[in-house]
Structure formats: structure tokens, C-alpha cells
Amino acid sequence: MLAGAVPVQYYGRERFSRDVDIVLSLDEEGAKNLFNILMKDRYRLIYPLRHEREISSPSDLLNLGMIKIRDVETQSIADIILRPSEAGFRFDEESERRMRTVTLNGEQVLIPSPEDYLIMKLKSRRPGTHDFEDIISTLTSQYNSLDWEYLNRRAEEENLTSLLNYYKEAVKRKMERAGSI
């Protein structure tokens, strides 16, 4: 599933990013397949640095939270999140059912539902990034169509209820002043 700047383009606003964020749920077979892909000359591991941690077998991938790679051919960069739960996403039946299929550069790709995307952004909230604007624009654009029951439940599960309510109230006041709700 694609995360980061891709979903916000469908849910909130246009945004450019220098990399793509991919969320994977790996089991041993998936780790083996990813390891085989990464060992091709086309990809270079950017993170973790070799002196920090060597990735010499598929099982090494199962112990990492994230890797960053560069496609040597296109110079594209990808952050591959290997522990979705740390990013606020669960690959469970409900979240998978809610995923959306979108067309990106002629390819069908999966993105999280707007509710799961918001949880992921609320959980990460990294300083100096676009997380704040992504949250506000997604809440503003999707406010009237969000499944608030699901979103509130997920926020509670991730201990993000007060943070979600803070953003929700700010957006609600903004939209009331604008006459949008």
C-alpha cells in the first residue's frame, strides 16, 4: 500500500514528494521475496547504513521497522515501512476492506482509506514535515464523508483521541466560519 504524499493527493491537496512511502506486511516468504528484489543491482540501500546494520538475509528484514532504497535506474527513492503497526496501520480485514484502489501513472495502486491515512499521519506527526498540512487538508476535504465512528475507534486504539479531537475541532470551526458545514 502507498502512504505518505500519495493519498493526500486524493484526499486533501496536491503535494510533491521526493520519495514514495510503501507500507508492507511481511511474513517469511514476503521477506524472502523483498530480499531477492533488493539484492538486484538496480537497488541501493540508503538506510540503514551498512556500518549500522548489514542486511545479509531475509530474516534481517523481519527485524527492521523501515528501509530506504534508491532505484539506480530512475534515481527514485522509496521508504519501505516494514512494521505497519508502528506507522499506525493494521493489515487486518477491516482496514484492508477500506483500502482504495487508485490509478497513479496508469497503474492501479492501493492507498489507505482517508480514516486510516489520518491515523497514520496523526501517529507520525514528524516535525519539519508536511504532516500537519496533510492532516488539516484531508480533514477539511473529507470532513463530511469520513466514517467518524471508525476514525474515533481507531484513534482510541492508537491513543490519539485527544489529538484527533484537537484537529477535528479546529477544522470544524474553520468550516463553520466558511459556511461549509
PDB file of N, CA and C in Angstrom, residues 19 34 38 43-55 60-61 63-70 77-83 86:
ATOM      1  N   ASP A  19      10.106  11.205  -2.497  1.00  0.00           N
ATOM      2  CA  ASP A  19      10.146   9.750  -2.374  1.00  0.00           C
ATOM      3  C   ASP A  19       8.728   9.203  -2.346  1.00  0.00           C
ATOM      4  N   LEU A  34      11.223  -9.859  -0.953  1.00  0.00           N
ATOM      5  CA  LEU A  34      11.754  -8.498  -0.893  1.00  0.00           C
ATOM      6  C   LEU A  34      13.287  -8.526  -0.886  1.00  0.00           C
ATOM      7  N   LEU A  38      15.789  -6.648  -3.472  1.00  0.00           N
ATOM      8  CA  LEU A  38      16.784  -5.679  -3.007  1.00  0.00           C
ATOM      9  C   LEU A  38      18.215  -6.056  -3.391  1.00  0.00           C
ATOM     10  N   TYR A  43      18.977  -1.701  -7.215  1.00  0.00           N
ATOM     11  CA  TYR A  43      18.630  -1.005  -5.975  1.00  0.00           C
ATOM     12  C   TYR A  43      19.832  -0.849  -5.063  1.00  0.00           C
ATOM     13  N   ARG A  44      19.883   0.304  -4.402  1.00  0.00           N
ATOM     14  CA  ARG A  44      20.917   0.566  -3.411  1.00  0.00           C
ATOM     15  C   ARG A  44      20.225   0.883  -2.087  1.00  0.00           C
ATOM     16  N   LEU A  45      20.697   0.249  -1.043  1.00  0.00           N
ATOM     17  CA  LEU A  45      20.171   0.500   0.284  1.00  0.00           C
ATOM     18  C   LEU A  45      20.759   1.802   0.813  1.00  0.00           C
ATOM     19  N   ILE A  46      19.895   2.735   1.184  1.00  0.00           N
ATOM     20  CA  ILE A  46      20.328   4.015   1.740  1.00  0.00           C
ATOM     21  C   ILE A  46      20.270   3.955   3.269  1.00  0.00           C
ATOM     22  N   TYR A  47      19.237   3.299   3.785  1.00  0.00           N
ATOM     23  CA  TYR A  47      19.067   3.161   5.239  1.00  0.00           C
ATOM     24  C   TYR A  47      18.506   1.789   5.530  1.00  0.00           C
ATOM     25  N   PRO A  48      18.987   1.101   6.529  1.00  0.00           N
ATOM     26  CA  PRO A  48      20.069   1.516   7.411  1.00  0.00           C
ATOM     27  C   PRO A  48      21.406   1.475   6.688  1.00  0.00           C
ATOM     28  N   LEU A  49      22.329   2.306   7.165  1.00  0.00           N
ATOM     29  CA  LEU A  49      23.678   2.334   6.600  1.00  0.00           C
ATOM     30  C   LEU A  49      24.372   1.004   6.873  1.00  0.00           C
ATOM     31  N   ARG A  50      25.238   0.607   5.962  1.00  0.00           N
ATOM     32  CA  ARG A  50      25.913  -0.693   6.099  1.00  0.00           C
ATOM     33  C   ARG A  50      26.657  -0.831   7.427  1.00  0.00           C
ATOM     34  N   HIS A  51      27.283   0.244   7.896  1.00  0.00           N
ATOM     35  CA  HIS A  51      28.027   0.136   9.154  1.00  0.00           C
ATOM     36  C   HIS A  51      27.089   0.072  10.368  1.00  0.00           C
ATOM     37  N   GLU A  52      25.821   0.455  10.173  1.00  0.00           N
ATOM     38  CA  GLU A  52      24.848   0.376  11.268  1.00  0.00           C
ATOM     39  C   GLU A  52      24.216  -1.010  11.364  1.00  0.00           C
ATOM     40  N   ARG A  53      23.904  -1.556  10.197  1.00  0.00           N
ATOM     41  CA  ARG A  53      23.236  -2.852  10.184  1.00  0.00           C
ATOM     42  C   ARG A  53      23.354  -3.467   8.805  1.00  0.00           C
ATOM     43  N   GLU A  54      23.902  -4.633   8.732  1.00  0.00           N
ATOM     44  CA  GLU A  54      24.039  -5.351   7.473  1.00  0.00           C
ATOM     45  C   GLU A  54      22.759  -6.150   7.223  1.00  0.00           C
ATOM     46  N   ILE A  55      22.277  -6.099   5.998  1.00  0.00           N
ATOM     47  CA  ILE A  55      21.140  -6.920   5.613  1.00  0.00           C
ATOM     48  C   ILE A  55      21.700  -8.017   4.722  1.00  0.00           C
ATOM     49  N   ASP A  60      16.807 -10.709   8.310  1.00  0.00           N
ATOM     50  CA  ASP A  60      17.220  -9.377   8.767  1.00  0.00           C
ATOM     51  C   ASP A  60      16.116  -8.352   8.518  1.00  0.00           C
ATOM     52  N   LEU A  61      15.376  -8.511   7.416  1.00  0.00           N
ATOM     53  CA  LEU A  61      14.288  -7.576   7.095  1.00  0.00           C
ATOM     54  C   LEU A  61      13.165  -7.653   8.119  1.00  0.00           C
ATOM     55  N   ASN A  63      13.416  -7.913  11.176  1.00  0.00           N
ATOM     56  CA  ASN A  63      13.803  -7.236  12.415  1.00  0.00           C
ATOM     57  C   ASN A  63      13.924  -5.725  12.263  1.00  0.00           C
ATOM     58  N   LEU A  64      13.612  -5.211  11.083  1.00  0.00           N
ATOM     59  CA  LEU A  64      13.712  -3.775  10.831  1.00  0.00           C
ATOM     60  C   LEU A  64      12.326  -3.137  10.782  1.00  0.00           C
ATOM     61  N   GLY A  65      12.258  -1.885  11.151  1.00  0.00           N
ATOM     62  CA  GLY A  65      10.999  -1.146  11.047  1.00  0.00           C
ATOM     63  C   GLY A  65      10.833  -0.489   9.696  1.00  0.00           C
ATOM     64  N   MET A  66      11.977  -0.079   9.097  1.00  0.00           N
ATOM     65  CA  MET A  66      11.922   0.638   7.830  1.00  0.00           C
ATOM     66  C   MET A  66      13.254   0.501   7.107  1.00  0.00           C
ATOM     67  N   ILE A  67      13.181   0.519   5.788  1.00  0.00           N
ATOM     68  CA  ILE A  67      14.380   0.638   4.964  1.00  0.00           C
ATOM     69  C   ILE A  67      14.140   1.740   3.942  1.00  0.00           C
ATOM     70  N   LYS A  68      15.220   2.331   3.469  1.00  0.00           N
ATOM     71  CA  LYS A  68      15.145   3.350   2.426  1.00  0.00           C
ATOM     72  C   LYS A  68      16.034   2.865   1.297  1.00  0.00           C
ATOM     73  N   ILE A  69      15.476   2.862   0.083  1.00  0.00           N
ATOM     74  CA  ILE A  69      16.237   2.396  -1.075  1.00  0.00           C
ATOM     75  C   ILE A  69      16.217   3.433  -2.192  1.00  0.00           C
ATOM     76  N   ARG A  70      17.221   3.332  -3.058  1.00  0.00           N
ATOM     77  CA  ARG A  70      17.272   4.162  -4.269  1.00  0.00           C
ATOM     78  C   ARG A  70      17.255   3.228  -5.463  1.00  0.00           C
ATOM     79  N   ILE A  77      13.557   7.345  -4.900  1.00  0.00           N
ATOM     80  CA  ILE A  77      13.788   6.877  -3.536  1.00  0.00           C
ATOM     81  C   ILE A  77      12.480   6.350  -2.973  1.00  0.00           C
ATOM     82  N   ALA A  78      12.571   5.262  -2.230  1.00  0.00           N
ATOM     83  CA  ALA A  78      11.386   4.690  -1.578  1.00  0.00           C
ATOM     84  C   ALA A  78      11.697   4.414  -0.113  1.00  0.00           C
ATOM     85  N   ASP A  79      10.779   4.824   0.751  1.00  0.00           N
ATOM     86  CA  ASP A  79      10.797   4.412   2.145  1.00  0.00           C
ATOM     87  C   ASP A  79       9.866   3.214   2.236  1.00  0.00           C
ATOM     88  N   ILE A  80      10.384   2.102   2.702  1.00  0.00           N
ATOM     89  CA  ILE A  80       9.565   0.895   2.818  1.00  0.00           C
ATOM     90  C   ILE A  80       9.351   0.619   4.299  1.00  0.00           C
ATOM     91  N   ILE A  81       8.125   0.788   4.733  1.00  0.00           N
ATOM     92  CA  ILE A  81       7.761   0.596   6.131  1.00  0.00           C
ATOM     93  C   ILE A  81       7.444  -0.878   6.325  1.00  0.00           C
ATOM     94  N   LEU A  82       8.235  -1.529   7.167  1.00  0.00           N
ATOM     95  CA  LEU A  82       8.136  -2.976   7.347  1.00  0.00           C
ATOM     96  C   LEU A  82       7.326  -3.368   8.584  1.00  0.00           C
ATOM     97  N   ARG A  83       7.041  -2.414   9.431  1.00  0.00           N
ATOM     98  CA  ARG A  83       6.203  -2.649  10.612  1.00  0.00           C
ATOM     99  C   ARG A  83       5.033  -1.676  10.564  1.00  0.00           C
ATOM    100  N   GLU A  86       3.651   0.234  13.673  1.00  0.00           N
ATOM    101  CA  GLU A  86       4.408   1.371  14.186  1.00  0.00           C
ATOM    102  C   GLU A  86       4.040   2.655  13.464  1.00  0.00           C
TER     103      GLU A  86
END
